Coordinates of C-alpha atoms in Angstrom, one line a residue:
M1 CA 31.3 97.0 38.1
A2 CA 32.2 96.9 34.4
S3 CA 36.0 96.7 33.6
H4 CA 37.4 99.7 31.6
R5 CA 40.5 97.8 30.4
K6 CA 40.9 97.2 26.9
S7 CA 41.1 93.5 25.8
R8 CA 44.5 92.5 24.7
P9 CA 44.8 91.2 21.1
T10 CA 45.2 87.3 21.1
G11 CA 48.5 86.0 19.7
T12 CA 51.0 83.2 19.9
R13 CA 53.4 82.9 22.7
V14 CA 57.0 82.5 21.7
A15 CA 59.7 82.0 24.3
G16 CA 57.3 83.6 26.9
I17 CA 56.4 86.6 24.8
R18 CA 52.9 87.0 23.4
T19 CA 53.1 88.0 19.6
P20 CA 50.6 90.0 17.7
A21 CA 48.5 88.1 15.0
L22 CA 50.4 89.9 12.2
A23 CA 53.7 88.7 13.5
T24 CA 52.2 85.2 13.7
A25 CA 51.3 85.4 10.0
A26 CA 54.8 86.5 9.2
L27 CA 56.4 83.7 10.9
T28 CA 54.1 81.2 9.2
S29 CA 55.1 82.7 5.8
V30 CA 58.7 82.3 6.6
A31 CA 58.2 78.7 7.7
L32 CA 56.3 77.9 4.5
L33 CA 59.1 79.7 2.3
S34 CA 61.6 77.6 4.3
Q35 CA 59.8 74.4 3.5
S36 CA 59.6 75.3 -0.2
A37 CA 63.2 76.1 -0.2
N38 CA 64.0 72.7 1.3
A39 CA 61.7 71.0 -1.1
A40 CA 63.0 72.7 -4.2
P41 CA 66.2 70.9 -4.4
E42 CA 64.3 67.4 -4.2
A43 CA 62.0 68.6 -7.2
D44 CA 65.1 69.7 -9.2
D45 CA 67.1 66.7 -8.4
K46 CA 68.4 65.1 -11.8
P47 CA 68.0 61.3 -12.2
S48 CA 71.1 59.3 -11.7
L49 CA 73.2 58.1 -14.6
E50 CA 72.0 54.5 -13.9
E51 CA 68.4 55.7 -14.3
V52 CA 69.2 57.7 -17.3
E53 CA 70.9 54.7 -18.9
K54 CA 68.0 52.5 -18.1
K55 CA 65.5 55.1 -19.4
V56 CA 67.5 55.4 -22.7
D57 CA 67.7 51.6 -23.0
D58 CA 64.0 51.2 -22.4
L59 CA 63.3 53.9 -25.1
Y60 CA 65.5 52.1 -27.6
R61 CA 63.8 48.7 -26.6
Q62 CA 60.3 50.2 -27.2
A63 CA 61.6 51.7 -30.4
G64 CA 62.7 48.2 -31.4
S65 CA 59.3 46.7 -30.6
A66 CA 57.6 49.4 -32.5
T67 CA 60.1 48.8 -35.4
E68 CA 58.9 45.0 -35.4
K69 CA 55.3 46.1 -35.4
Y70 CA 56.2 48.5 -38.3
N71 CA 57.7 45.7 -40.2
A72 CA 54.6 43.5 -39.6
A73 CA 52.4 46.2 -40.7
K74 CA 54.4 46.9 -43.7
E75 CA 54.3 43.3 -44.8
K76 CA 50.6 43.1 -44.1
T77 CA 50.0 46.3 -46.1
A78 CA 52.0 44.9 -49.0
K79 CA 49.9 41.6 -49.0
Q80 CA 46.7 43.6 -48.7
R81 CA 47.6 45.8 -51.5
K82 CA 48.6 42.7 -53.7
R83 CA 45.3 41.0 -52.9
A84 CA 43.2 44.2 -53.5
D85 CA 44.9 44.7 -57.0
A86 CA 44.2 41.1 -57.9
L87 CA 40.5 41.4 -56.8
I88 CA 40.1 44.6 -58.8
D89 CA 41.5 43.1 -61.8
D90 CA 39.3 40.0 -61.4
V91 CA 36.2 42.4 -61.1
A92 CA 37.1 44.2 -64.1
K93 CA 37.3 40.9 -66.2
R94 CA 34.0 39.7 -64.8
T95 CA 32.4 43.0 -65.5
Q96 CA 33.5 42.6 -69.1
K97 CA 31.9 39.1 -69.2
L98 CA 28.8 40.4 -67.7
N99 CA 28.5 43.1 -70.4
E100 CA 29.0 40.4 -73.1
A101 CA 26.3 38.2 -71.5
R102 CA 24.0 41.3 -71.4
E103 CA 24.7 42.0 -75.2
E104 CA 23.9 38.4 -76.0
L105 CA 20.5 38.6 -74.1
G106 CA 19.9 41.8 -75.9
S107 CA 20.4 40.1 -79.3
F108 CA 17.9 37.3 -78.3
A109 CA 15.5 39.9 -77.3
S110 CA 15.8 41.6 -80.6
A111 CA 15.5 38.4 -82.7
Q112 CA 12.3 37.5 -80.8
Y113 CA 10.9 41.0 -81.4
R114 CA 11.5 40.7 -85.2
T115 CA 10.3 37.1 -85.5
G116 CA 7.5 37.3 -82.8
A117 CA 7.8 36.0 -79.3
A118 CA 4.9 33.6 -79.5
A119 CA 5.6 29.9 -79.9
P120 CA 4.7 28.4 -83.3
D121 CA 0.9 27.6 -83.4
T122 CA -1.6 26.7 -86.0
A123 CA -1.5 30.2 -87.6
T124 CA 2.2 29.7 -88.1
F125 CA 1.5 26.3 -89.7
L126 CA -1.1 28.0 -92.0
L127 CA 1.4 30.5 -93.0
A128 CA 4.1 27.9 -93.8
D129 CA 4.4 27.0 -97.4
T130 CA 5.0 23.4 -96.6
P131 CA 5.0 21.1 -93.5
Q132 CA 8.7 21.1 -93.9
D133 CA 8.8 24.8 -93.5
Y134 CA 6.6 24.6 -90.2
F135 CA 9.0 22.1 -88.8
D136 CA 12.1 24.2 -89.7
Q137 CA 10.6 27.2 -87.9
T138 CA 9.6 25.3 -84.8
Q139 CA 13.1 23.8 -84.5
L140 CA 14.6 27.4 -84.9
M141 CA 12.5 28.8 -82.1
D142 CA 13.2 25.8 -79.8
R143 CA 16.8 26.4 -80.3
M144 CA 16.6 30.0 -79.7
T145 CA 14.6 29.6 -76.5
G146 CA 17.2 26.9 -75.2
R147 CA 20.2 29.2 -76.0
Q148 CA 18.3 32.2 -74.5
K149 CA 17.6 30.2 -71.2
V150 CA 21.4 29.2 -71.1
A151 CA 22.4 32.9 -71.7
V152 CA 20.0 34.1 -68.9
D153 CA 21.4 31.5 -66.3
D154 CA 24.9 32.5 -67.4
Y155 CA 24.1 36.1 -66.9
I156 CA 22.7 35.6 -63.5
A157 CA 25.7 33.4 -62.4
Q158 CA 28.1 36.1 -63.7
Q159 CA 26.3 38.8 -62.0
S160 CA 26.3 37.1 -58.6
E161 CA 30.0 36.3 -58.8
T162 CA 30.8 39.8 -59.9
M163 CA 28.9 41.1 -56.9
K164 CA 30.6 38.7 -54.6
K165 CA 34.0 39.7 -56.0
R166 CA 33.2 43.5 -55.7
Q167 CA 32.4 42.9 -52.1
E168 CA 35.6 41.1 -51.5
A169 CA 37.5 43.9 -53.2
T170 CA 35.9 46.5 -51.1
E171 CA 36.6 44.6 -47.9
S172 CA 40.2 44.1 -49.0
L173 CA 40.6 47.8 -49.7
E174 CA 39.2 48.5 -46.1
A175 CA 41.8 46.1 -44.8
L176 CA 44.5 47.9 -46.7
T177 CA 43.4 51.2 -45.3
E178 CA 43.6 49.7 -41.8
S179 CA 47.0 48.3 -42.4
Q180 CA 48.1 51.6 -43.8
G181 CA 46.8 53.2 -40.5
D182 CA 48.7 50.6 -38.4
L183 CA 51.9 51.3 -40.4
K184 CA 51.6 55.1 -39.9
T185 CA 51.1 54.6 -36.2
A186 CA 53.9 52.2 -35.8
K187 CA 56.2 54.6 -37.7
A188 CA 55.2 57.5 -35.5
T189 CA 55.8 55.5 -32.4
V190 CA 59.4 54.6 -33.5
Q191 CA 60.2 58.2 -34.3
R192 CA 58.7 59.5 -31.0
K193 CA 60.7 57.1 -28.9
L194 CA 64.1 57.7 -30.8
A195 CA 63.5 61.4 -30.4
D196 CA 62.8 61.0 -26.7
A197 CA 66.1 58.9 -26.3
R198 CA 68.0 61.4 -28.2
E199 CA 66.7 64.3 -26.2
L200 CA 67.5 62.6 -22.9
M201 CA 71.0 61.9 -24.0
S202 CA 71.5 65.4 -25.2
K203 CA 70.9 66.8 -21.8
L204 CA 73.8 65.0 -20.2
T205 CA 77.0 66.8 -19.4
A206 CA 80.4 65.7 -20.9
E207 CA 81.3 64.4 -17.4
E208 CA 77.9 62.3 -17.3
K209 CA 78.5 60.9 -20.8
A210 CA 82.1 59.9 -19.7
R211 CA 80.6 58.1 -16.7
L212 CA 77.9 56.5 -18.9
A213 CA 80.5 55.2 -21.2
A214 CA 82.4 53.7 -18.3
I215 CA 79.1 52.0 -17.1
E216 CA 78.6 50.7 -20.7
K217 CA 82.2 49.4 -20.7
E218 CA 81.7 47.6 -17.5
K219 CA 78.7 46.1 -18.9
R220 CA 80.5 44.9 -22.1
E221 CA 83.3 43.4 -19.9
E222 CA 80.7 41.4 -17.9
A223 CA 79.0 40.3 -21.0
A224 CA 82.5 39.2 -22.4
R225 CA 83.1 37.2 -19.2
K226 CA 79.9 35.4 -19.5
A227 CA 80.5 34.7 -23.2
D228 CA 84.0 33.2 -22.3
E229 CA 82.2 31.0 -19.7
L230 CA 79.6 29.7 -22.1
A231 CA 82.5 29.0 -24.6
R232 CA 84.3 26.9 -22.0
Q233 CA 81.1 25.1 -21.1
Q234 CA 80.4 24.2 -24.7
A235 CA 84.0 23.2 -25.4
A236 CA 83.9 20.8 -22.3
Q237 CA 80.7 19.5 -23.5
Q238 CA 82.0 18.8 -27.0
Q239 CA 85.1 17.3 -25.6
A240 CA 83.0 14.9 -23.4
Q241 CA 80.8 14.0 -26.3
E242 CA 83.8 13.3 -28.5
E243 CA 85.4 11.0 -25.7
A244 CA 82.2 9.2 -25.3
A245 CA 81.9 8.7 -29.1
Q246 CA 85.5 7.4 -29.2
Q247 CA 84.8 4.9 -26.4
Q248 CA 81.6 3.7 -28.1
D249 CA 83.3 3.3 -31.4
G250 CA 86.4 1.6 -30.0
G251 CA 88.6 4.7 -30.3
S252 CA 87.6 5.7 -33.8
S253 CA 87.3 9.5 -34.3
P254 CA 83.8 10.9 -34.7
S255 CA 82.7 12.9 -37.7
G256 CA 83.5 16.6 -37.3
S257 CA 80.8 18.9 -35.8
A258 CA 79.7 22.2 -37.2
G259 CA 81.5 25.2 -36.0
S260 CA 83.7 26.0 -33.0
G261 CA 82.3 25.5 -29.5
S262 CA 79.1 23.9 -30.7
S263 CA 77.7 20.4 -30.7
S264 CA 74.5 18.8 -29.4
S265 CA 73.5 15.2 -28.7
T266 CA 70.0 16.4 -28.4
V267 CA 69.6 18.5 -31.6
P268 CA 72.5 17.8 -33.9
A269 CA 73.5 20.3 -36.6
D270 CA 74.5 18.1 -39.7
S271 CA 77.0 18.9 -42.3
S272 CA 74.3 20.4 -44.6
Y273 CA 73.3 22.8 -41.9
A274 CA 76.9 23.7 -41.2
T275 CA 77.3 24.5 -44.9
K276 CA 74.3 26.9 -44.9
A277 CA 75.3 28.4 -41.6
D278 CA 78.7 29.2 -43.0
K279 CA 77.2 31.0 -45.9
A280 CA 74.7 32.9 -43.6
L281 CA 77.6 33.9 -41.3
A282 CA 79.9 35.0 -44.3
F283 CA 77.1 37.4 -45.4
A284 CA 76.6 38.7 -41.9
R285 CA 80.3 39.4 -41.4
A286 CA 80.3 41.2 -44.6
Q287 CA 77.6 43.7 -43.3
I288 CA 79.6 44.6 -40.3
G289 CA 79.9 48.4 -40.0
K290 CA 76.7 49.2 -41.8
P291 CA 74.3 51.4 -40.0
Y292 CA 71.2 50.3 -38.1
V293 CA 68.2 51.8 -39.8
W294 CA 64.6 50.8 -38.5
G295 CA 62.7 48.9 -41.2
A296 CA 65.7 48.4 -43.5
V297 CA 66.5 45.0 -45.1
G298 CA 69.6 46.1 -47.0
P299 CA 71.9 46.3 -48.8
G300 CA 73.1 49.6 -47.3
S301 CA 71.6 49.4 -43.8
Y302 CA 69.6 46.9 -41.7
D303 CA 67.5 46.4 -38.6
C304 CA 67.8 43.3 -36.5
S305 CA 65.5 41.0 -38.2
G306 CA 66.3 42.4 -41.7
L307 CA 70.0 41.4 -41.1
T308 CA 69.1 37.8 -40.0
Q309 CA 66.6 37.5 -42.8
A310 CA 69.1 38.6 -45.5
A311 CA 71.8 36.4 -44.0
W312 CA 70.0 33.2 -44.2
K313 CA 68.5 34.2 -47.7
A314 CA 72.1 34.2 -48.8
A315 CA 72.4 30.6 -47.6
G316 CA 69.3 29.7 -49.6
V317 CA 66.8 29.7 -46.7
T318 CA 63.8 32.0 -46.6
L319 CA 62.8 33.5 -43.1
P320 CA 59.8 35.5 -42.2
R321 CA 60.4 39.4 -42.0
T322 CA 59.7 39.9 -38.3
T323 CA 61.2 38.5 -35.1
Y324 CA 57.7 37.4 -34.0
D325 CA 57.6 35.0 -36.9
Q326 CA 61.4 34.2 -37.2
V327 CA 61.4 32.8 -33.6
N328 CA 58.9 30.1 -34.9
A329 CA 60.8 29.4 -38.0
G330 CA 62.9 26.5 -36.8
T331 CA 63.9 24.4 -33.9
T332 CA 64.5 25.8 -30.3
V333 CA 67.7 24.6 -28.8
P334 CA 69.2 25.5 -25.3
I335 CA 71.8 28.2 -25.2
S336 CA 74.3 25.6 -24.1
Q337 CA 73.9 23.8 -27.4
A338 CA 73.9 27.0 -29.6
Q339 CA 75.8 26.4 -32.8
P340 CA 77.1 29.0 -35.4
G341 CA 74.2 30.2 -37.6
D342 CA 71.5 29.9 -35.0
L343 CA 69.3 32.8 -34.1
V344 CA 69.4 34.3 -30.6
F345 CA 66.1 36.1 -29.7
F346 CA 65.9 38.6 -26.9
Y347 CA 63.3 40.0 -24.4
D348 CA 59.9 38.6 -23.4
D349 CA 58.3 40.3 -26.2
V350 CA 60.8 38.9 -28.7
T351 CA 61.9 42.3 -30.3
H352 CA 65.5 41.7 -31.0
V353 CA 67.5 39.0 -32.8
G354 CA 71.1 38.3 -33.6
I355 CA 72.9 35.5 -35.5
Y356 CA 75.2 33.3 -33.3
I357 CA 78.9 32.9 -34.4
G358 CA 80.1 30.7 -31.6
N359 CA 82.0 31.2 -28.3
G360 CA 79.1 33.3 -26.8
M361 CA 79.3 35.9 -29.7
M362 CA 76.8 37.1 -32.3
I363 CA 76.5 39.4 -35.1
H364 CA 73.6 41.9 -34.9
A365 CA 72.2 45.2 -35.6
P366 CA 71.7 46.6 -32.2
K367 CA 69.7 49.9 -32.3
P368 CA 69.4 53.2 -34.0
G369 CA 72.7 55.1 -33.9
T370 CA 74.8 52.1 -33.9
Y371 CA 76.2 49.8 -36.7
V372 CA 76.1 46.1 -37.4
R373 CA 78.7 44.5 -35.2
E374 CA 79.9 41.5 -33.2
E375 CA 79.0 41.4 -29.6
S376 CA 78.3 39.1 -26.7
I377 CA 75.0 37.5 -26.5
F378 CA 75.0 38.6 -22.9
Y379 CA 75.3 42.3 -24.0
D380 CA 72.0 43.1 -22.0
G381 CA 72.4 40.5 -19.4
E382 CA 71.7 36.8 -19.3
S383 CA 67.9 37.3 -18.4
A384 CA 67.4 39.3 -21.6
I385 CA 67.9 36.1 -23.7
H386 CA 64.5 34.7 -24.9
S387 CA 65.6 31.6 -26.8
V388 CA 67.9 30.2 -29.5
V389 CA 66.4 28.9 -32.8
R390 CA 68.0 26.8 -35.4
P391 CA 66.4 27.9 -38.7
A392 CA 67.3 25.1 -41.0

């Protein structure tokens, strides 16, 4: 017999009670909202100050790298422009010579048209008043034919060379356009990285900026400790070398070395280097307080490689424009043997440089928003140092 009972709606049992489907949906929504509320703080969590500092430093480093690429592109653009201008001038001169050769050919053609293009023959002999007249006419035609042949050969050669130079000028102009494109891209990259860094810093509260300043101070103190340690090592090394030299020379004093806390038995810096280094350092010290400006080479502002280039130029030594080239413009020495005037390069991509002044310190143009200053070569940690180069 069929049952007349209505079927009960299915639901979920909670604490022994069977709940209707609608209530189940409501509980599910509450659970999801609870999960979202719990997840929201994680999504809104701000990065730590250490993470912000690292991000800002990374952005400034990327801007520094882009600055060196900008410098390289700018230098390449200047060279390409100079080459293109020279080629265009050369093409203009060759075109003038080509026109002159064409006019000369035209004059020969006109002369042949007036006198007759055919070579002297019996008819010419019969028309001549005397055998001497025939001889003179024959010589004239022979000379004209010879000169015309030379003129034609010269015209063909001029035309070929002019076409070659025009092709070179076209290629140089294309390379110039490409260099200008690289320059524009590098400039935009620098500006974007700097804007990102400024925006990130602007979001920090006063308290966070104070804590960040404390972190920076701690880093500077650690860098100073490492610089003092290097200075002690260099002083001990120099003293040991002087004592060894005295023993070898029977107690006579060795010749003075260049600069404080610096000497090297492996890569010595002679008196001429010391003299040049003194001039370079004097120039660099005079720039302290001037602002860092990317791409600047002075006299009012500098970027890192612009400062080192200008300093050594004051000492009579020409350095390349970019860090990528400056790192190869001299002799590499160990950090323990660094002497005043040496160039200290940073990071694996060699995107920063300073000029060593001794005792673990250097003068450099750090980054946008800062000024030329003295600072420990360990300002960004010992691992950041790439190499030390003696440029002269």
